[in-house]
Amino acid sequence: MVLSKAIEDIRDHQGFICDMDGVLYHGEQLLDGVREFVLWLENSGKRYLFLTNASSYTPLGLKQRLARMGLVINESKFYTSALATAQFLNSQAPGCSAYVIGDSGLHHALNEVGISMNEVNPDYVVVGETRDYNYDKITRAIAFVRNGAKLIGAHPDMTSPSEDGLIPAARALVAPIELATERKAYFVGKPNALMMRTGLRMLGVHSSEAVIIGDRMDTDIIAGIETGLTTVLVLSGVTSRNRIKTFPYRPMYVLDNVGKIVGK
């Protein structure tokens, strides 16, 4: 198969930052061409990182999840918004405390950098996606923010895909707290440049040598544009070709899935 100039340009990059949900898998199923794409990354000596806004999982949890699908990837290849949030808070206020609405990935990341859980007078209220979300937790978060706690969102995604369709993500869960307190949250995950710069440092490549592959225009693609990466939108996730036209910016390349990069 003769590769198009677009595919050749993508393949010529040294660093690959890839989203996960909608790019690698849906639910518990790998998407077409993912095995071949990851094998190509390994065999070609590319530097790659799976960078996700999902804050529920630890890198080990993500490794185990993909292993259940038959794809073995070292946990060092994963970087999440939970890790980025923990790194941000630790840089801002080492040894601070937080009231956390989120799953184990977010709790673990914060604990690892010495941020303590506080349900009395926290310095921060931190919100990530979780199914364990209720009126009592919202009420407590609102009280803490009104008393001076800073409001942090792990990432700004309003929804995330699931086997049951789109479900509320971190921004949707933060919204009631913002409305009730009239305070705006600071969101750490994509498209925040903090997370992107960390990813590039982990890869050890310059932005001009890297490509970002994602399925969302409002996080993956805008993050790549603002950080100076080559941008590739795949149509295997939440964005359709017609939907692209509604945004005031464009990806450099649009592919059906990551397998197209390796001819699958």
XYZ file of N, CA, C and O in Angstrom, residues 28-152:
500
model
N -15.114 -1.917 26.920
C -14.100 -2.962 27.126
C -13.680 -3.597 25.816
O -13.205 -4.741 25.792
N -13.828 -2.884 24.702
C -13.483 -3.408 23.395
C -12.449 -2.536 22.703
O -12.646 -1.317 22.575
N -11.342 -3.147 22.261
C -10.362 -2.404 21.476
C -10.966 -2.004 20.144
O -11.771 -2.736 19.565
N -10.569 -0.860 19.644
C -11.048 -0.394 18.349
C -10.175 -0.952 17.226
O -9.058 -1.438 17.449
N -10.681 -0.886 16.006
C -9.976 -1.417 14.844
C -8.608 -0.768 14.683
O -8.476 0.459 14.771
N -7.613 -1.600 14.436
C -6.276 -1.122 14.119
C -5.413 -0.745 15.300
O -4.233 -0.401 15.122
N -5.952 -0.835 16.527
C -5.190 -0.388 17.700
C -3.989 -1.297 17.953
O -2.877 -0.809 18.232
N -4.173 -2.609 17.890
C -3.043 -3.527 18.121
C -1.908 -3.238 17.151
O -0.739 -3.162 17.537
N -2.243 -3.091 15.893
C -1.236 -2.851 14.869
C -0.547 -1.496 15.074
O 0.667 -1.365 14.877
N -1.317 -0.505 15.490
C -0.755 0.826 15.733
C 0.241 0.795 16.882
O 1.359 1.333 16.773
N -0.113 0.167 17.996
C 0.785 0.096 19.144
C 2.033 -0.711 18.802
O 3.152 -0.355 19.185
N 1.862 -1.797 18.062
C 3.014 -2.597 17.632
C 3.944 -1.772 16.754
O 5.181 -1.847 16.892
N 3.367 -0.955 15.885
C 4.184 -0.088 15.036
C 4.946 0.935 15.879
O 6.141 1.187 15.619
N 4.295 1.525 16.881
C 4.981 2.469 17.764
C 6.199 1.819 18.409
O 7.286 2.406 18.459
N 6.015 0.611 18.901
C 7.103 -0.110 19.566
C 8.218 -0.462 18.588
O 9.397 -0.197 18.849
N 7.857 -1.060 17.481
C 8.870 -1.538 16.517
C 9.601 -0.396 15.821
O 10.734 -0.567 15.363
N 8.957 0.760 15.736
C 9.578 1.913 15.062
C 10.412 2.756 16.013
O 11.025 3.739 15.584
N 10.402 2.396 17.293
C 11.172 3.155 18.268
C 10.592 4.526 18.553
O 11.320 5.435 18.985
N 9.299 4.682 18.340
C 8.666 5.969 18.613
C 8.513 6.182 20.119
O 8.375 5.237 20.895
N 8.539 7.427 20.530
C 8.251 7.765 21.921
C 6.760 8.077 22.010
O 6.257 8.917 21.255
N 6.067 7.390 22.897
C 4.623 7.580 22.936
C 4.103 7.598 24.356
O 4.701 7.043 25.277
N 2.957 8.272 24.504
C 2.334 8.431 25.810
C 0.826 8.458 25.614
O 0.314 9.156 24.737
N 0.129 7.687 26.424
C -1.326 7.723 26.419
C -1.764 8.698 27.497
O -1.626 8.428 28.693
N -2.246 9.838 27.056
C -2.560 10.955 27.937
C -4.074 11.146 27.947
O -4.673 11.441 26.912
N -4.691 10.922 29.102
C -6.143 10.905 29.172
C -6.693 11.852 30.232
O -6.089 12.019 31.294
N -7.829 12.445 29.940
C -8.508 13.277 30.923
C -9.237 12.451 31.967
O -9.650 12.988 32.996
N -9.441 11.182 31.727
C -10.124 10.327 32.705
C -9.309 10.290 33.999
O -8.129 9.946 33.985
N -9.946 10.636 35.110
C -9.228 10.693 36.385
C -9.535 9.507 37.292
O -8.988 9.408 38.384
N -10.391 8.611 36.855
C -10.834 7.509 37.719
C -9.779 6.438 37.927
O -9.763 5.776 38.963
N -8.914 6.250 36.917
C -7.952 5.150 36.954
C -6.552 5.636 37.316
O -6.149 6.747 36.965
N -5.786 4.770 37.956
C -4.351 4.953 38.109
C -3.676 4.419 36.848
O -4.294 3.667 36.078
N -2.401 4.765 36.592
C -1.699 4.145 35.468
C -1.710 2.620 35.537
O -1.864 1.948 34.502
N -1.558 2.061 36.737
C -1.622 0.611 36.882
C -3.005 0.094 36.501
O -3.132 -0.936 35.826
N -4.037 0.813 36.915
C -5.389 0.411 36.557
C -5.626 0.444 35.055
O -6.299 -0.434 34.501
N -5.059 1.451 34.384
C -5.183 1.536 32.929
C -4.424 0.400 32.253
O -4.902 -0.193 31.282
N -3.242 0.097 32.773
C -2.472 -1.034 32.243
C -3.277 -2.322 32.354
O -3.358 -3.111 31.401
N -3.884 -2.539 33.509
C -4.659 -3.754 33.730
C -5.915 -3.781 32.870
O -6.311 -4.849 32.376
N -6.523 -2.633 32.674
C -7.719 -2.576 31.830
C -7.401 -2.979 30.405
O -8.118 -3.766 29.783
N -6.310 -2.437 29.860
C -5.932 -2.786 28.494
C -5.461 -4.237 28.398
O -5.684 -4.897 27.384
N -4.820 -4.710 29.461
C -4.389 -6.115 29.467
C -5.585 -7.051 29.358
O -5.508 -8.102 28.705
N -6.702 -6.682 29.986
C -7.912 -7.503 29.875
C -8.434 -7.536 28.445
O -9.143 -8.471 28.052
N -8.093 -6.521 27.677
C -8.495 -6.486 26.272
C -7.446 -7.138 25.371
O -7.598 -7.165 24.151
N -6.365 -7.613 25.988
C -5.332 -8.294 25.228
C -4.218 -7.406 24.730
O -3.443 -7.804 23.851
N -4.083 -6.196 25.296
C -3.038 -5.267 24.870
C -2.135 -4.973 26.063
O -2.587 -4.425 27.072
N -0.855 -5.337 25.964
C 0.079 -5.174 27.069
C 0.912 -3.910 26.861
O 1.661 -3.797 25.889
N 0.758 -2.955 27.782
C 1.474 -1.680 27.714
C 1.992 -1.355 29.108
O 1.266 -1.491 30.096
N 3.234 -0.921 29.198
C 3.832 -0.577 30.481
C 3.114 0.612 31.100
O 2.744 1.562 30.410
N 2.942 0.586 32.430
C 2.195 1.655 33.089
C 2.880 3.014 32.999
O 2.245 4.050 33.189
N 4.178 3.027 32.698
C 4.887 4.293 32.530
C 4.416 5.061 31.296
O 4.747 6.240 31.129
N 3.657 4.411 30.440
C 3.167 5.028 29.206
C 1.851 5.773 29.399
O 1.280 6.275 28.428
N 1.347 5.848 30.643
C 0.063 6.489 30.897
C 0.239 7.744 31.761
O 0.981 7.728 32.734
N -0.469 8.788 31.399
C -0.496 10.004 32.212
C -1.927 10.519 32.220
O -2.535 10.714 31.168
N -2.475 10.736 33.423
C -3.885 11.085 33.572
C -4.080 12.480 34.135
O -3.162 13.077 34.703
N -5.311 12.971 34.020
C -5.625 14.281 34.605
C -5.529 14.236 36.124
O -5.286 15.267 36.762
N -5.709 13.048 36.717
C -5.546 12.925 38.168
C -4.097 13.194 38.565
O -3.831 13.921 39.535
N -3.152 12.632 37.819
C -1.735 12.878 38.089
C -1.388 14.345 37.860
O -0.629 14.943 38.633
N -1.943 14.926 36.805
C -1.685 16.334 36.506
C -2.256 17.233 37.607
O -1.628 18.223 38.004
N -3.434 16.888 38.109
C -4.048 17.668 39.176
C -3.211 17.604 40.449
O -2.976 18.621 41.118
N -2.757 16.400 40.789
C -1.910 16.243 41.974
C -0.616 17.034 41.832
O -0.175 17.702 42.778
N -0.009 16.986 40.660
C 1.237 17.715 40.424
C 1.008 19.225 40.540
O 1.819 19.949 41.124
N -0.119 19.686 40.006
C -0.438 21.117 40.071
C -0.616 21.573 41.517
O -0.027 22.582 41.936
N -1.422 20.852 42.291
C -1.664 21.253 43.683
C -0.380 21.190 44.506
O -0.136 22.062 45.348
N 0.432 20.185 44.244
C 1.685 20.056 44.988
C 2.642 21.205 44.664
O 3.410 21.648 45.521
N 2.594 21.698 43.432
C 3.453 22.826 43.054
C 2.924 24.143 43.633
O 3.695 25.053 43.926
N 1.607 24.236 43.792
C 0.987 25.454 44.298
C 1.044 25.557 45.824
O 1.312 26.617 46.371
N 0.750 24.425 46.480
C 0.655 24.441 47.946
C 1.075 23.094 48.511
O 0.223 22.271 48.868
N 2.378 22.825 48.570
C 2.853 21.529 49.083
C 2.288 21.245 50.472
O 2.238 22.131 51.332
N 1.834 20.020 50.674
C 1.300 19.633 51.969
C -0.101 20.128 52.250
O -0.570 20.075 53.390
N -0.799 20.603 51.224
C -2.146 21.109 51.414
C -3.141 19.960 51.629
O -2.777 18.783 51.568
N -4.386 20.324 51.877
C -5.428 19.316 52.066
C -6.567 19.565 51.081
O -6.723 20.671 50.554
N -7.357 18.521 50.841
C -8.415 18.633 49.839
C -9.630 17.799 50.223
O -9.499 16.721 50.819
N -10.789 18.323 49.894
C -12.021 17.541 49.910
C -12.226 17.062 48.487
O -12.290 17.886 47.562
N -12.295 15.764 48.290
C -12.247 15.187 46.944
C -13.556 14.495 46.602
O -14.039 13.639 47.341
N -14.108 14.878 45.467
C -15.222 14.150 44.866
C -14.656 13.477 43.625
O -14.367 14.137 42.625
N -14.437 12.183 43.699
C -13.802 11.480 42.591
C -13.543 10.037 42.959
O -13.785 9.616 44.096
N -13.016 9.289 42.007
C -12.759 7.867 42.213
C -11.320 7.619 42.668
O -10.555 8.551 42.913
N -10.958 6.340 42.743
C -9.682 5.943 43.355
C -8.465 6.534 42.662
O -7.466 6.834 43.311
N -8.527 6.703 41.337
C -7.380 7.256 40.626
C -7.015 8.640 41.106
O -5.834 8.976 41.264
N -8.025 9.460 41.372
C -7.783 10.824 41.839
C -7.299 10.817 43.282
O -6.340 11.516 43.635
N -7.934 10.022 44.136
C -7.504 9.923 45.538
C -6.053 9.430 45.620
O -5.244 9.970 46.395
N -5.727 8.410 44.847
C -4.379 7.829 44.893
C -3.329 8.841 44.448
O -2.258 8.963 45.070
N -3.609 9.562 43.358
C -2.644 10.540 42.844
C -2.365 11.633 43.873
O -1.213 12.034 44.080
N -3.407 12.109 44.536
C -3.229 13.153 45.546
C -2.463 12.634 46.758
O -1.568 13.303 47.285
N -2.797 11.436 47.191
C -2.080 10.835 48.325
C -0.597 10.656 48.031
O 0.251 10.851 48.915
N -0.281 10.294 46.804
C 1.113 10.009 46.424
C 2.010 11.229 46.555
O 3.217 11.089 46.748
N 1.449 12.432 46.422
C 2.275 13.646 46.537
C 2.088 14.322 47.894
O 2.504 15.465 48.092
N 1.437 13.618 48.819
C 1.344 14.140 50.185
C 0.193 15.078 50.454
O 0.206 15.798 51.460
N -0.806 15.078 49.584
C -1.988 15.908 49.823
C -2.980 15.094 50.647
O -3.402 14.006 50.243
N -3.355 15.613 51.796
C -4.219 14.866 52.706
C -5.688 15.115 52.410
O -6.070 16.184 51.927
N -6.511 14.113 52.709
C -7.949 14.243 52.548
C -8.509 14.958 53.785
O -8.156 14.618 54.914
N -9.372 15.931 53.564
C -9.859 16.777 54.660
C -11.348 17.043 54.457
O -11.748 17.640 53.449
N -12.162 16.615 55.396
C -13.600 16.816 55.317
C -14.091 17.816 56.363
O -15.281 17.833 56.708
N -13.173 18.658 56.852
C -13.520 19.669 57.853
C -13.242 21.083 57.341
O -14.140 21.921 57.257
N -11.993 21.348 56.988
C -11.621 22.690 56.514
C -10.541 22.593 55.438
O -9.405 23.047 55.637
N -10.851 22.002 54.295
C -9.839 21.780 53.259
C -9.372 23.070 52.596
O -10.095 24.067 52.549
N -8.150 23.005 52.065
C -7.626 24.123 51.276
C -8.249 24.138 49.877
O -8.407 25.197 49.276
N -8.557 22.947 49.374
C -9.096 22.810 48.021
C -10.295 21.871 48.018
O -10.378 20.948 48.834
N -11.190 22.112 47.088
C -12.206 21.129 46.709
C -11.832 20.657 45.313
O -11.699 21.473 44.392
N -11.631 19.350 45.165
C -11.165 18.778 43.904
C -12.233 17.824 43.376
O -12.683 16.927 44.095
N -12.606 18.012 42.109
C -13.690 17.218 41.533
C -13.230 16.526 40.256
O -12.691 17.163 39.344
N -13.426 15.216 40.210
C -13.219 14.419 39.003
C -14.459 13.603 38.740
O -15.427 13.643 39.514
N -14.465 12.840 37.647
C -15.654 12.055 37.352
C -15.803 10.905 38.349
O -14.815 10.350 38.826
N -17.049 10.607 38.693
C -17.351 9.525 39.623
C -18.840 9.218 39.569
O -19.655 10.107 39.302
N -19.180 7.977 39.826
C -20.591 7.601 39.965
C -21.047 7.788 41.413
O -22.238 7.738 41.698
N -20.100 7.993 42.316
C -20.413 8.196 43.728
C -20.596 9.688 43.989
O -19.784 10.342 44.641
N -21.669 10.235 43.463
C -21.915 11.676 43.455
C -23.328 11.892 43.980
O -24.284 11.306 43.468
N -23.462 12.706 45.005
C -24.793 12.874 45.581
C -24.973 14.279 46.159
O -24.035 15.083 46.214
N -26.186 14.539 46.602
C -26.547 15.871 47.104
C -25.715 16.269 48.323
O -25.288 17.423 48.445
N -25.447 15.309 49.197
C -24.673 15.612 50.398
C -23.263 16.070 50.037
O -22.750 17.039 50.619
N -22.641 15.404 49.068
C -21.280 15.782 48.675
C -21.259 17.159 48.014
O -20.346 17.962 48.257
N -22.262 17.440 47.195
C -22.335 18.758 46.565
C -22.495 19.841 47.627
O -21.828 20.883 47.604
N -23.385 19.586 48.587
C -23.645 20.562 49.650
C -22.389 20.844 50.467
O -22.075 22.001 50.791
N -21.646 19.795 50.793
C -20.418 19.977 51.569
C -19.378 20.742 50.754
O -18.698 21.633 51.272
N -19.259 20.410 49.476
C -18.300 21.106 48.615
C -18.642 22.587 48.517
O -17.754 23.451 48.567
N -19.923 22.891 48.379
C -20.355 24.286 48.301
C -19.984 25.040 49.578
O -19.465 26.172 49.524
N -20.218 24.415 50.730
C -19.885 25.065 52.001
C -18.391 25.329 52.111
O -17.976 26.417 52.548
N -17.575 24.363 51.702
C -16.121 24.538 51.784
C -15.648 25.669 50.872
O -14.800 26.477 51.261
N -16.175 25.725 49.650
C -15.772 26.784 48.717
C -16.218 28.143 49.235
O -15.473 29.126 49.162
N -17.411 28.214 49.788
C -17.873 29.481 50.360
C -17.011 29.923 51.540
O -16.864 31.118 51.802
N -16.412 28.949 52.212
C -15.548 29.262 53.362
C -14.098 29.510 52.949
O -13.234 29.675 53.813
N -13.837 29.513 51.662
C -12.502 29.879 51.192
C -11.709 28.824 50.473
O -10.611 29.102 49.965
N -12.196 27.569 50.410
C -11.471 26.526 49.676
C -11.480 26.859 48.185
O -12.465 27.373 47.652
N -10.372 26.571 47.506
C -10.263 26.809 46.069
C -10.858 25.611 45.321
O -10.646 24.458 45.705
N -11.557 25.896 44.226
C -12.266 24.864 43.473
C -11.444 24.433 42.259
O -11.092 25.260 41.406
N -11.161 23.134 42.189
C -10.338 22.570 41.122
C -11.103 21.449 40.421
O -11.664 20.560 41.075
